[in-house]
XYZ file of C-alpha atoms in Angstrom:
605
model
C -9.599 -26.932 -3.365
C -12.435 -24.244 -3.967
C -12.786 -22.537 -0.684
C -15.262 -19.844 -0.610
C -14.727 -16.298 1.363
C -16.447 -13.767 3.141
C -16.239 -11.372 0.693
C -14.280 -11.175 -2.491
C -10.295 -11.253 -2.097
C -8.255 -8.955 -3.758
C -4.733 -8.752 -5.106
C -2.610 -5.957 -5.020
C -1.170 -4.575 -8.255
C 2.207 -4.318 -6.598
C 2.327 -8.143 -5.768
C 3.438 -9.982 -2.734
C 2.488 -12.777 -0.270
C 0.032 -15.382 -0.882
C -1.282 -17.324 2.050
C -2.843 -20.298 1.967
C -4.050 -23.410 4.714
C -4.695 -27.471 4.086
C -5.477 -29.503 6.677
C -6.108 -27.337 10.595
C -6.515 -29.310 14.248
C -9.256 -27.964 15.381
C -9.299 -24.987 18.272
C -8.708 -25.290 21.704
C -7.401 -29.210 20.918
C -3.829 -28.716 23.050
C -5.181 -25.409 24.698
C -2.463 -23.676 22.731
C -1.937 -19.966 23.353
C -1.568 -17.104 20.811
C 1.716 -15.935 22.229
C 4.490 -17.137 20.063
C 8.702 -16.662 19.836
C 10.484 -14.848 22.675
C 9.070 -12.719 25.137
C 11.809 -10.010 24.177
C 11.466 -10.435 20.387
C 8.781 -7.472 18.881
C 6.429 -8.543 15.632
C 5.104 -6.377 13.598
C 1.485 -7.930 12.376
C 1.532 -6.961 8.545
C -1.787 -8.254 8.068
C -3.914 -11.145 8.076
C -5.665 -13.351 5.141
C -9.556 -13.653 4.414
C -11.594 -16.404 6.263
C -12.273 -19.569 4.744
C -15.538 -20.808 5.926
C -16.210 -24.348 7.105
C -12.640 -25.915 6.167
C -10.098 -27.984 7.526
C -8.131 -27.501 4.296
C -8.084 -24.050 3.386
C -6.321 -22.094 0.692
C -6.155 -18.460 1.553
C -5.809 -15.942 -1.647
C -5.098 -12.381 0.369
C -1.748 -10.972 -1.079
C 0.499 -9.037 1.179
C 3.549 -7.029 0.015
C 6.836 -8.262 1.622
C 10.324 -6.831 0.832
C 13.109 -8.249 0.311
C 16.765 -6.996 1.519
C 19.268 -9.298 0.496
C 21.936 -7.388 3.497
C 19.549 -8.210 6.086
C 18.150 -11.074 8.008
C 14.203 -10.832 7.759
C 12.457 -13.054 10.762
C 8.328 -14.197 9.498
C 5.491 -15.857 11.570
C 2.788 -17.205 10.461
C -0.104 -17.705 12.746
C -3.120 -19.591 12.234
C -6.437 -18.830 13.483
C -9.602 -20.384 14.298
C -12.158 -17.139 13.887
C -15.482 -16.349 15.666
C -16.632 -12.916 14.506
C -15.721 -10.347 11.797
C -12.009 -10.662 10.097
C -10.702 -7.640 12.011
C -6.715 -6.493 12.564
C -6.491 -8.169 15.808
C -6.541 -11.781 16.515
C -7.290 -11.684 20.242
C -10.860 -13.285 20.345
C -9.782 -16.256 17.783
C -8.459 -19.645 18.675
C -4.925 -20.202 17.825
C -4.482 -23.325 16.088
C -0.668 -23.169 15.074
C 2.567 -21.103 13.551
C 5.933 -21.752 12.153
C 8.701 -18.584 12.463
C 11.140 -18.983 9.320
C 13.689 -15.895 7.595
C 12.769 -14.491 4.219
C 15.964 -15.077 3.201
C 19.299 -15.978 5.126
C 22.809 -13.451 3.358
C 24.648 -15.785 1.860
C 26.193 -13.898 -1.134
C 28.378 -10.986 -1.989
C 26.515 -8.904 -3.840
C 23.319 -6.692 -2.985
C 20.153 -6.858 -4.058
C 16.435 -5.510 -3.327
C 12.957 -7.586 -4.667
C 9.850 -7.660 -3.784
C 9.049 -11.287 -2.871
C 5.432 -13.225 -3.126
C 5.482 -15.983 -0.227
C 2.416 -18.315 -0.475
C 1.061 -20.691 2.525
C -0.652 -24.072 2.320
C -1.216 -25.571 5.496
C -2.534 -29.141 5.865
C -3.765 -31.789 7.983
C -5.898 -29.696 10.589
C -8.270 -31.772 12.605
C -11.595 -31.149 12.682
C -13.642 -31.662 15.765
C -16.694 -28.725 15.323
C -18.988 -28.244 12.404
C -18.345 -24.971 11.910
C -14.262 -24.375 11.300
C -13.433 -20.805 9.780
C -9.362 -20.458 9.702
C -7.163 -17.270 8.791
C -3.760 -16.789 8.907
C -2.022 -14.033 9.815
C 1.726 -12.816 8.739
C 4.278 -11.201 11.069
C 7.284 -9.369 10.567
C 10.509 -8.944 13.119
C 10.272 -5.160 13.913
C 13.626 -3.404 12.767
C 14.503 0.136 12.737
C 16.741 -0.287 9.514
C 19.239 2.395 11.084
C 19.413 1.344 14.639
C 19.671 -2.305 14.479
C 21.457 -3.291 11.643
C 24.293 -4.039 13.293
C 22.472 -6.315 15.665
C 20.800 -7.864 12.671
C 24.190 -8.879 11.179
C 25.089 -10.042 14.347
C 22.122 -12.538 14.897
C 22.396 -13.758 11.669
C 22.073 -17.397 12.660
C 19.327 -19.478 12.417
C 15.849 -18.329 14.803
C 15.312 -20.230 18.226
C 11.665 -20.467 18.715
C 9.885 -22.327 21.748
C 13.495 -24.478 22.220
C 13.221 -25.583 18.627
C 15.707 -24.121 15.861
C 13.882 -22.947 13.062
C 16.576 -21.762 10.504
C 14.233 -22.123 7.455
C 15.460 -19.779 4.096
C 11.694 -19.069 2.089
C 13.801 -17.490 -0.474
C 16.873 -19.856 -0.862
C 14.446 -23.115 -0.771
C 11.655 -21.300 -2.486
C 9.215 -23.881 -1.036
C 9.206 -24.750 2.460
C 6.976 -27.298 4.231
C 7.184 -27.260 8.329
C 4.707 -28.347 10.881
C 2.527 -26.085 12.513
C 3.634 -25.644 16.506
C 1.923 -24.550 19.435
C 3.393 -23.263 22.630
C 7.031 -24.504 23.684
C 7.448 -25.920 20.792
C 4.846 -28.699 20.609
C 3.434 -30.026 17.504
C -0.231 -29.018 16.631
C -1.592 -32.432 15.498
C 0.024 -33.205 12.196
C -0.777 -29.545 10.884
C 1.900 -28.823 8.465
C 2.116 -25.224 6.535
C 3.830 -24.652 3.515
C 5.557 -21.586 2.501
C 6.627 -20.478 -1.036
C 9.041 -17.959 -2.344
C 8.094 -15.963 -5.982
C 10.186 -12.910 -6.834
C 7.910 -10.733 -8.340
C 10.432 -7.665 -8.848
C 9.765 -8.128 -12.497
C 5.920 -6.516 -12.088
C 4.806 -4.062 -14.453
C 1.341 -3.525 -14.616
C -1.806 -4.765 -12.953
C -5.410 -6.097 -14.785
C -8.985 -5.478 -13.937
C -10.800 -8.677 -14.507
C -14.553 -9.047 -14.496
C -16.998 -12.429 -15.160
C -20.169 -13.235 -15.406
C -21.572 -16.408 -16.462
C -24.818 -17.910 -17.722
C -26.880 -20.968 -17.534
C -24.700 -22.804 -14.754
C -26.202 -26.314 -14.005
C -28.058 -25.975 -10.912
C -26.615 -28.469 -8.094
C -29.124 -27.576 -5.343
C -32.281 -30.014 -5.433
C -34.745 -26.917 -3.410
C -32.733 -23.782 -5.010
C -30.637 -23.218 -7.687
C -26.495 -22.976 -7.300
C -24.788 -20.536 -5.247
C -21.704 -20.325 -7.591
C -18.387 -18.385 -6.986
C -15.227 -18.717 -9.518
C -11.366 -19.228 -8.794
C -8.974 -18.344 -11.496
C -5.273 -20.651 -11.231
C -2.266 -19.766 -12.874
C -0.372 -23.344 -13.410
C 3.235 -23.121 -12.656
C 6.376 -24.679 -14.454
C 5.804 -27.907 -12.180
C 1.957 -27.969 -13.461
C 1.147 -27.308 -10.323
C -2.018 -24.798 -9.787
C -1.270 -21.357 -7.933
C -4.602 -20.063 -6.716
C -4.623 -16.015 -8.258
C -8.350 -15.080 -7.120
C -11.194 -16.156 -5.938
C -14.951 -14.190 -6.424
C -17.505 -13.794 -3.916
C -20.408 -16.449 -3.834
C -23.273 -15.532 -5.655
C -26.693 -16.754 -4.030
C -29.340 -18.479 -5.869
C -28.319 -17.083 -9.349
C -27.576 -19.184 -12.207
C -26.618 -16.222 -14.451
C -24.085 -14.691 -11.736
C -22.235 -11.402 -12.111
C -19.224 -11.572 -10.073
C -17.492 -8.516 -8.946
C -14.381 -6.603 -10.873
C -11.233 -7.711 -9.424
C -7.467 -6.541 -9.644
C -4.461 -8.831 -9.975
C -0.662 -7.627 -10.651
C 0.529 -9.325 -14.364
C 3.102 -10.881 -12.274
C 0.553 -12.521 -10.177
C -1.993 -13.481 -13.310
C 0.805 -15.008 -14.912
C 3.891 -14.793 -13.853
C 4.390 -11.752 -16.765
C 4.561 -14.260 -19.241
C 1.197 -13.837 -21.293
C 1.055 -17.025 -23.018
C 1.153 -19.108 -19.286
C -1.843 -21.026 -19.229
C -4.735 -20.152 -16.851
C -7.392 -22.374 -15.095
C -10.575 -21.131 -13.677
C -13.004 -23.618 -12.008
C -16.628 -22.667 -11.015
C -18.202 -23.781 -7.713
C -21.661 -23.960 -6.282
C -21.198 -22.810 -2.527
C -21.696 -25.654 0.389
C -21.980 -24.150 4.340
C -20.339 -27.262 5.822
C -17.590 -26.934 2.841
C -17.979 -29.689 0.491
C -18.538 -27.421 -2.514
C -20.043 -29.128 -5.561
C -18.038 -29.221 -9.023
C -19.755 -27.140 -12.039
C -17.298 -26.947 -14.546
C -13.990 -25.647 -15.546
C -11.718 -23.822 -18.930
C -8.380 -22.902 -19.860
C -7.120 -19.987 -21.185
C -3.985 -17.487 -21.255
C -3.964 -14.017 -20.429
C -2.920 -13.577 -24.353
C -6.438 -15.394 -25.159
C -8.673 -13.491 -22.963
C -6.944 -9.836 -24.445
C -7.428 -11.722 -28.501
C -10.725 -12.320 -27.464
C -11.654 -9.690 -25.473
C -10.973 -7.207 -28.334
C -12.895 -9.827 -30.950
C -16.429 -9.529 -28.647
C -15.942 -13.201 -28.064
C -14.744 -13.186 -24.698
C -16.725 -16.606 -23.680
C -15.661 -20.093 -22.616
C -17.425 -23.184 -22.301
C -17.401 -24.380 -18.783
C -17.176 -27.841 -18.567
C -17.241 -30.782 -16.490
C -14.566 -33.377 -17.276
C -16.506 -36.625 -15.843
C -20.306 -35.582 -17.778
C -18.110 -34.906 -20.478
C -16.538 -38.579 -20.665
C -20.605 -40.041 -20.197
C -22.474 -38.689 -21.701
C -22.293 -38.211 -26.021
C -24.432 -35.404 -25.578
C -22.853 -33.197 -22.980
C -22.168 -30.018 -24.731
C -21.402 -27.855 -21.395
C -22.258 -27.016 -18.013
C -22.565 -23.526 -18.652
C -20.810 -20.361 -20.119
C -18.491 -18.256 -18.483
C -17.829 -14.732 -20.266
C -15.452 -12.093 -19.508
C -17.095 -9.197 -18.930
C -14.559 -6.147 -19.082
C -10.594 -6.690 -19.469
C -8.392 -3.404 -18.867
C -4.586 -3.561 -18.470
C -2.887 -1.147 -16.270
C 0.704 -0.792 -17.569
C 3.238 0.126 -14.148
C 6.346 1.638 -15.157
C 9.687 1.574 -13.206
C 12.161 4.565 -12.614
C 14.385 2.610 -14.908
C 11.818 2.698 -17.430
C 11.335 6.214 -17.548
C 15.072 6.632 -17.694
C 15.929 4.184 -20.559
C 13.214 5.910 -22.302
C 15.167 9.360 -22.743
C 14.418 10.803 -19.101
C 17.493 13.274 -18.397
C 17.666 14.377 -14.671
C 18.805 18.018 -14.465
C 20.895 18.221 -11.298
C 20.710 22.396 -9.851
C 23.287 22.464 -6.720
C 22.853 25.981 -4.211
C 24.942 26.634 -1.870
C 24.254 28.441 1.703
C 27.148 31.677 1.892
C 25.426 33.038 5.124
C 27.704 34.757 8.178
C 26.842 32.013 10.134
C 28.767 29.768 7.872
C 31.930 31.366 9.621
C 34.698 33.537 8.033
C 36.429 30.888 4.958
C 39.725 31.968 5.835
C 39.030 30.375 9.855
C 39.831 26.975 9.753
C 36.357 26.660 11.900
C 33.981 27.568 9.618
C 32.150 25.587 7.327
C 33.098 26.667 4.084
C 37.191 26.516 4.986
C 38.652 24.662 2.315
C 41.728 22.142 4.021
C 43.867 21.117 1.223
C 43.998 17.928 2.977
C 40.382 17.164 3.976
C 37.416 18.271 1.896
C 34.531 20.380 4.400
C 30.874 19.380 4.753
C 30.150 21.302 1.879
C 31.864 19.390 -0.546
C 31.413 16.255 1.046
C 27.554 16.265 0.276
C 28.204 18.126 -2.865
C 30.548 15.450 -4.358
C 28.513 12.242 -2.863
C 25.480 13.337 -4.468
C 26.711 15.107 -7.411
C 28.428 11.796 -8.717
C 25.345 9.698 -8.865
C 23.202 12.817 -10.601
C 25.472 13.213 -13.301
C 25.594 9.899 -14.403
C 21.961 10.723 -15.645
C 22.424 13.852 -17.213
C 23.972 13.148 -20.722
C 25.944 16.622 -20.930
C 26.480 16.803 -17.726
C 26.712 20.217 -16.808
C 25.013 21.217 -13.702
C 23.736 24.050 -13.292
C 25.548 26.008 -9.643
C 23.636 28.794 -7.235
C 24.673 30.089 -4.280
C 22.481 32.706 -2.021
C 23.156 34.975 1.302
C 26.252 36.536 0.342
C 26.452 39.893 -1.225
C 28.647 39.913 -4.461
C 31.071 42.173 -6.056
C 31.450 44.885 -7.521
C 28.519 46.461 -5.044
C 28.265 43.226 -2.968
C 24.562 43.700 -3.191
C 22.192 40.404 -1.793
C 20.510 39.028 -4.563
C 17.115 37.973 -4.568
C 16.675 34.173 -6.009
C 20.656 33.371 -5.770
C 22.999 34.440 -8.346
C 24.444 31.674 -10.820
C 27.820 30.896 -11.983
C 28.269 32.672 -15.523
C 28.340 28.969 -17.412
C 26.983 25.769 -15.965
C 30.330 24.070 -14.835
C 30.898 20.255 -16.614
C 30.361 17.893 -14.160
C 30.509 17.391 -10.497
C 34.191 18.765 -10.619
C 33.491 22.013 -12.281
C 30.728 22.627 -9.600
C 33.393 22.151 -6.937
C 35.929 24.629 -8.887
C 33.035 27.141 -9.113
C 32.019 26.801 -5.634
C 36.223 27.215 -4.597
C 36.701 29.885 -6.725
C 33.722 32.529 -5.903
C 34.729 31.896 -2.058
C 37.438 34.582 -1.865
C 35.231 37.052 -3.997
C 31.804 37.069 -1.910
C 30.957 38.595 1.434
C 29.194 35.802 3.927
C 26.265 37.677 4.638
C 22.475 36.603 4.913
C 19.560 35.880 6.305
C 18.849 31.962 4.990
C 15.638 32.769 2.310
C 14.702 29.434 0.230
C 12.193 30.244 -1.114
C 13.738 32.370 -4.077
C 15.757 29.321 -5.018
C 13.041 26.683 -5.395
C 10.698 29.256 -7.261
C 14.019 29.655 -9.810
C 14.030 25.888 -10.824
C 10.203 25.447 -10.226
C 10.300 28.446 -13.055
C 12.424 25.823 -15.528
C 10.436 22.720 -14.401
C 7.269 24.361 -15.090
C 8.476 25.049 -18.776
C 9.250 21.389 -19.182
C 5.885 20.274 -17.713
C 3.800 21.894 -20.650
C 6.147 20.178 -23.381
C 3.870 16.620 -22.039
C 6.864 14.073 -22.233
C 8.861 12.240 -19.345
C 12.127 13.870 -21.165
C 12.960 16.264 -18.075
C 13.039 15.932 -14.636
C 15.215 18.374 -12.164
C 16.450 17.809 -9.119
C 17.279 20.666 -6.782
C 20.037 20.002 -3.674
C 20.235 22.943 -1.126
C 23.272 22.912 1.342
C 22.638 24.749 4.104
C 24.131 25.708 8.128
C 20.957 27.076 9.326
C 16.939 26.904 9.984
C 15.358 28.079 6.547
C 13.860 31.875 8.281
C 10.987 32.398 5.105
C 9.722 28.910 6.158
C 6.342 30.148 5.078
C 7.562 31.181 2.022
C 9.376 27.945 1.516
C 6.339 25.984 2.209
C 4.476 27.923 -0.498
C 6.850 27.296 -3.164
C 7.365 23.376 -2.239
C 3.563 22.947 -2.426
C 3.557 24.802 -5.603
C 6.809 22.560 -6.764
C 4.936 19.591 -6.125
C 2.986 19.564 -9.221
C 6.426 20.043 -11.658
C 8.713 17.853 -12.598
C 11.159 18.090 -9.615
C 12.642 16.869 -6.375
C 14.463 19.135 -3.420
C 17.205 17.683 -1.506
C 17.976 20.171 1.783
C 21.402 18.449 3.514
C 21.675 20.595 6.752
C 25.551 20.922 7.300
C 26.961 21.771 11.150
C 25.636 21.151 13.993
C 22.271 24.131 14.220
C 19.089 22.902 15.320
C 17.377 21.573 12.749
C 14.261 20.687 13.977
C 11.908 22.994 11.839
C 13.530 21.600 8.708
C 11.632 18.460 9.278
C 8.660 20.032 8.963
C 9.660 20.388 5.201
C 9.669 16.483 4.429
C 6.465 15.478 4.467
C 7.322 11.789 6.385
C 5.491 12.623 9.232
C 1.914 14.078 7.362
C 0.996 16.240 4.303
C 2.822 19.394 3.695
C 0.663 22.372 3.331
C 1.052 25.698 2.305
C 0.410 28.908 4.706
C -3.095 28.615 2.918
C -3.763 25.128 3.895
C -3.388 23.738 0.894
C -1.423 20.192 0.800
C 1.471 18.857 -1.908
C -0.056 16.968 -4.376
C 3.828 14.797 -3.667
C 5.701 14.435 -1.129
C 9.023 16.214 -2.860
C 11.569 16.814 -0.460
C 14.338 14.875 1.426
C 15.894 16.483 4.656
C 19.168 15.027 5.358
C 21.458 16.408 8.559
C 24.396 15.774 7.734
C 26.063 15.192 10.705
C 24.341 11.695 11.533
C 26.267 10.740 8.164
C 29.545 12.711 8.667
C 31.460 9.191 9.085
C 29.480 7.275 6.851
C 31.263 6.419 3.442
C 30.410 8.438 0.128
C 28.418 5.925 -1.296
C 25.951 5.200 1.992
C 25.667 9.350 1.811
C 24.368 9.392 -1.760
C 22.066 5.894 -0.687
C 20.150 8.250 1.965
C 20.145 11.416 0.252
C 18.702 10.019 -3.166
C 16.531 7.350 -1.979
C 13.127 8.721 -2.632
C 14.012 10.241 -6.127
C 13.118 7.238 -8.096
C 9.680 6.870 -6.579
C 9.073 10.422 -6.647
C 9.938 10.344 -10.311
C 7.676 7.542 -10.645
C 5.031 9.027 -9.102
C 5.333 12.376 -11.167
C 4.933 10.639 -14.316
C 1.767 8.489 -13.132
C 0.137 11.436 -12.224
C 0.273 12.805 -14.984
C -0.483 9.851 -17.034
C 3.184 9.911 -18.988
C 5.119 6.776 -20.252
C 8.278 6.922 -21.026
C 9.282 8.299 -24.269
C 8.813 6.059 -27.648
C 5.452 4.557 -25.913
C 2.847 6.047 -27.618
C -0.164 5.000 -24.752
C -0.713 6.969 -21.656
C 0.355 5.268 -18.385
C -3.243 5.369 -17.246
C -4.825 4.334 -20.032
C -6.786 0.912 -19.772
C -7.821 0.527 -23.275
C -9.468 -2.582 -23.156
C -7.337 -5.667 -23.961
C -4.562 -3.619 -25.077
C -1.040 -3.441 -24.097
C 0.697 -0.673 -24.363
């Protein structure tokens, strides 16, 4: 262990996959090839580790984010690399010294889940014929359009052929799986083995900011003094060590300030603050045979105790001068500079806290619906068969009100004229009372049918500045006690587009989401313009949504889908867009009494 970097590696707050390498053959040995799996199979490269310089057993700290669909078959490779220049994206101009394909996870119960999953790699027994050996690995994923080929993906649910060999290896099911590293066709890079281990960290809710320094390190150089970097272990249930970070190498300095670094609690310790910790310091070696300074123990619980007390400083000691010699005190003293805690709350959070999601329905009554009593139009209601209309309506509707506790929604409709002058009105007109339920929304939507003229044009704009008027009351009370969700069913292309993209952008800083189902078959084209997927939205004026808001749905790609896989597509971004509402504006949920974005040190709110 104790493998220095070129830089310092960093952890993401949202956790995810770990890679690490013992023991690499050497480049070049078998002439092996990068190419790897089937010609016809397409990888994805999610991203690729630090180097480890001068190592034929390297442990590789880089953190990747991997999710974890429990429905689907998810295809990995790992790829190891001998590296000659600059850790870039692309791996052409390394040596390719070995990979293993395996599946995150192989469906194998009834029930469906989604995690976030941190995978760690230890590869070992790489031979070493060159003096200078820097190895990275580098993570794959089987491109999937999630849509397109799920199907296929269910179908090729068996186990993955790879250069003749089957490699039907489960990460998640075995949690830790050890395979050889092989080269191309199938052959066997030395006795290069890489091990691959499974962590659900779906349980992460916060990240830390960590920063050491240390002083009066014993000097292991005999013409300089120590070039010393730290790594900080979490030790697992098995008391085995779990490398969490490692610091850049200091040169020459036996007082070194390391950088600030960021780890996700799960990562640290496994969110349970009383896990014990290990950090070990290191004086830096080119050819990798890094000398031993000293090491301490602590728990994330300690460091916060401490942290707040001003004594934030451990003795770092040497086991072995400890045992001989009586008066060995220390090797050194390693303090903890700054400690800050960034608490990460969930959509569930926010709504177990209090958060009630006001659900606003309107309703498109434009001519080009068709005439209700003409069994073609949109808007006919078939005793037998419920239209479009409802069909949205009612998916959605059913999972809304389940988080509104008095569930009445509240029900607009726009481009009709009404009676008695069946006059347009601007901004919609509402029904009297907000209907109970999903079911009084469909009653009120049945019953003003007969009593409005269709008329027109399709104007927006009038409707999102009505609830942006209500969510922009609830933003100045400062609690995460009201969000509102707007869903606009409509025929046609929106025609006060710029008008519309005024009020979204505006929208974007309230508490609220839009949901625009297009129902028939129009061109909607222009309506995509509207979900900000494919770039920023911006206003007329240029300027962009602070969020990305809204969720453009045609309906007819989901006509035939069931109820439930409707209300999946239409409401998945809500919860992050919650999420991200609140965070912005530094909320927790309601009964915390410390800011989301606080980072009070050593406190937890």
């Amino acid at each position: 262990p104790g493998l220095p970097l070129q830089r310092g590696s960093q952890a993401t707050p949202a956790g995810g996959v770990l890679l690490g390498c013992v023991g690499v053959d050497r480049a070049g040995a078998w002439g092996g090839s990068p190419s790897m799996g089937s010609a016809h199979r397409v990888h994805l490269q999610v991203g690729r580790t630090e180097v480890v310089r001068s190592s034929l057993h390297p442990v590789f700290s880089k953190v990747f984010t991997v999710d974890y669909y429990f429905e689907e078959v998810q295809r990995l490779r790992f790829e190891v690399y001998d590296t000659h220049g600059p850790s870039g994206f692309s791996c052409q101009e390394d040596d390719f010294l070995g990979g293993m394909e395996c599946t995150l996870g192989q469906p194998a119960q009834k029930w469906l889940l989604q995690v976030i999953t941190r995978v760690s790699v230890d590869v070992r027994g790489i031979a070493g014929h060159c003096a200078k050996h820097f190895p990275c690995c580098t993570l794959f994923s089987h491109l999937v359009n999630r849509w397109d080929d799920l199907c296929l993906l269910r179908a090729t649910a068996g186990p993955v052929r790879w250069g003749g060999h089957t490699q039907g290896w489960q990460i998640v099911a075995q949690k830790k799986v050890t395979r050889p590293l092989l080269l191309k066709f199938g052959r066997n890079a030395g006795k290069s083995t890489i091990t691959v281990i499974a962590e659900d960290i779906s349980g992460n809710n916060g990240y830390v900011e960590l920063s050491f320094r240390a002083r009066k390190l014993d000097d292991k150089d005999l013409f300089s003094k120590s070039d010393p970097f730290l790594e900080l272990y979490r030790v697992n249930d098995d008391q085995g060590l779990q490398l969490v970070y490692r610091t850049e190498v200091v040169k020459n300095n036996l007082n070194p300030v390391w950088e600030p670094f960021k780890v996700s609690l799960s990562s640290l310790c496994s969110c349970e603050e009383t896990r014990p910790l290990k950090c070990l310091v290191w004086d830096y070696d080119s050819r990798g045979k890094h000398d031993f300074i000293g090491e301490f123990t602590t728990t994330f619980a300690e460091m916060q105790k401490v942290f707040r007390e001003g004594q934030a400083q451990w003795d770092c000691v040497n086991p072995k001068y400890k045992q001989k010699r009586r008066s060995y005190k220390n090797s050194g003293a390693v303090i903890l500079a700054d400690l800050k805690f960034h608490r990460v709350y969930s959509f569930l959070d926010y709504i177990m806290g209090g958060c009630q999601i006001h659900f606003t329905v309107a309703i498109d009554f434009t001519a080009s619906n068709g005439d209700p009593r003409n069994s073609c139009s949109l808007h006919y209601i078939n005793p037998y068969q419920p239209n479009e209309y409802l069909k949205a309506l009612v998916s959605v509707g059913e999972i809304c009100q389940d988080y509104d506790s008095d569930k009445r929604f509240s029900a607009l409709g726009f481009g009709a004229r009404i009676p008695p002058k069946y006059e347009g009105v601007q901004g919609g007109w509402a029904h009297p009372l907000p209907p109970t339920g999903i079911q009084g929304v469909v009653e009120a939507y049945q019953n003003c049918l007969p009593r409005v003229q269709l008329y027109g044009p399709t104007n927006v704009a009038p409707i999102i500045s009505k609830v942006a008027r209500v969510a922009a009351a609830e933003e100045r009370t400062g609690e995460a006690s009201q969000y509102y969700i707007l869903l606009i069913l409509t025929d046609g292309v929106v025609t006060d587009m710029a008008d519309t993209r005024e009020a979204i952008v505006r929208a974007s800083r309230l508490p609220m989401s839009i949901i625009i189902v297009g129902v028939g078959n129009a061109d909607f084209t222009d309506m995509q313009v509207l979900d900000g997927d494919d770039g920023v939205l911006r206003s007329p004026r240029g300027e962009p949504a602070l969020r990305d808001i809204v969720q453009f749905v045609p309906f007819r790609e989901l006509k035939n889908a069931s109820p439930t896989a409707l209300a999946k597509c239409v409401l998945a971004e809500v919860p992050k867009q919650v999420v991200e509402y609140y965070s912005h504006r530094g909320l927790p949920p309601r009964g915390l009494g410390v800011p989301a974005r606080e980072a009070s040190p050593g406190c937890t709110p």
